[in-house]
C-alpha cells in the first residue's frame, strides 16, 4: 500500500464522501497506526499489515474523545462509509482494524516476519492495469539509506535529504496519463514504476 496514493485518493473521494472533520481525523489516525505497524519480511522488505490494532485509549488521546462509546460511534460511521472494517475482541482488549484501500490493485499475501518467522497477512501490489509490480513499504530500488518513520539507527551515518526518484519529463507524464484517463491510482503507480525504471538505468 502506498501512503501518498491513498491520501490523494482519499481527498478525491471526499468530494463525494463528505466525512466530517472528526471522521477525517480518525481515518488519518488509522492510516498512521497501520503504517506504524509495518512488518518486515525475511527478505528484508517492509509491508503494511492487513490487520492491526489501535487501543481505544489511543484513539481518545489523539482525537480528544472521552470514552470508548464515542470511539465506537465514530468507528461505526467509518464502517458505514466503507472506509474500514473492524472486529471487536472480548473483554477490554483492542479490536482488529482493517483499512479498505482505494487502490483496487492491492491484494493480500502471506509473509514470514523477520526474526520471529510468524506468518502475517500484508498488502502488496497485485495488478493495477500493468502499472506496477509488487510495492513494499519502502522503495527497494533507491540506493540511499532509507528507514521507516525517518529514524536512523545510531550506528549508521545520517542520510542527507529525502530519497527521491528521478523525475519524469512532462511528455513522459502526459504519455502515461493518457493510458489511465479514469484511474488516478493506476496512473500514479505507472508513473512511479517509470521513475523506478529510470533509477535502475542510472545504476
Short mmCIF file of C-alpha atoms in Angstrom, two decimals, residues 12 129 177-187:
data_model
loop_
_atom_site.label_atom_id
_atom_site.label_comp_id
_atom_site.label_asym_id
_atom_site.label_seq_id
_atom_site.Cartn_x
_atom_site.Cartn_y
_atom_site.Cartn_z
CA UNK A 12 -10.64 12.88 -4.19
CA UNK A 129 -3.61 -2.45 -15.24
CA UNK A 177 -1.69 9.80 -18.09
CA UNK A 178 -3.27 9.13 -21.48
CA UNK A 179 -3.22 5.40 -20.70
CA UNK A 180 -5.24 5.80 -17.48
CA UNK A 181 -7.75 8.63 -18.03
CA UNK A 182 -10.24 7.26 -15.49
CA UNK A 183 -7.95 5.67 -12.90
CA UNK A 184 -5.77 8.06 -10.89
CA UNK A 185 -4.35 5.29 -8.72
CA UNK A 186 -3.22 3.26 -11.73
CA UNK A 187 -1.79 6.42 -13.29
#
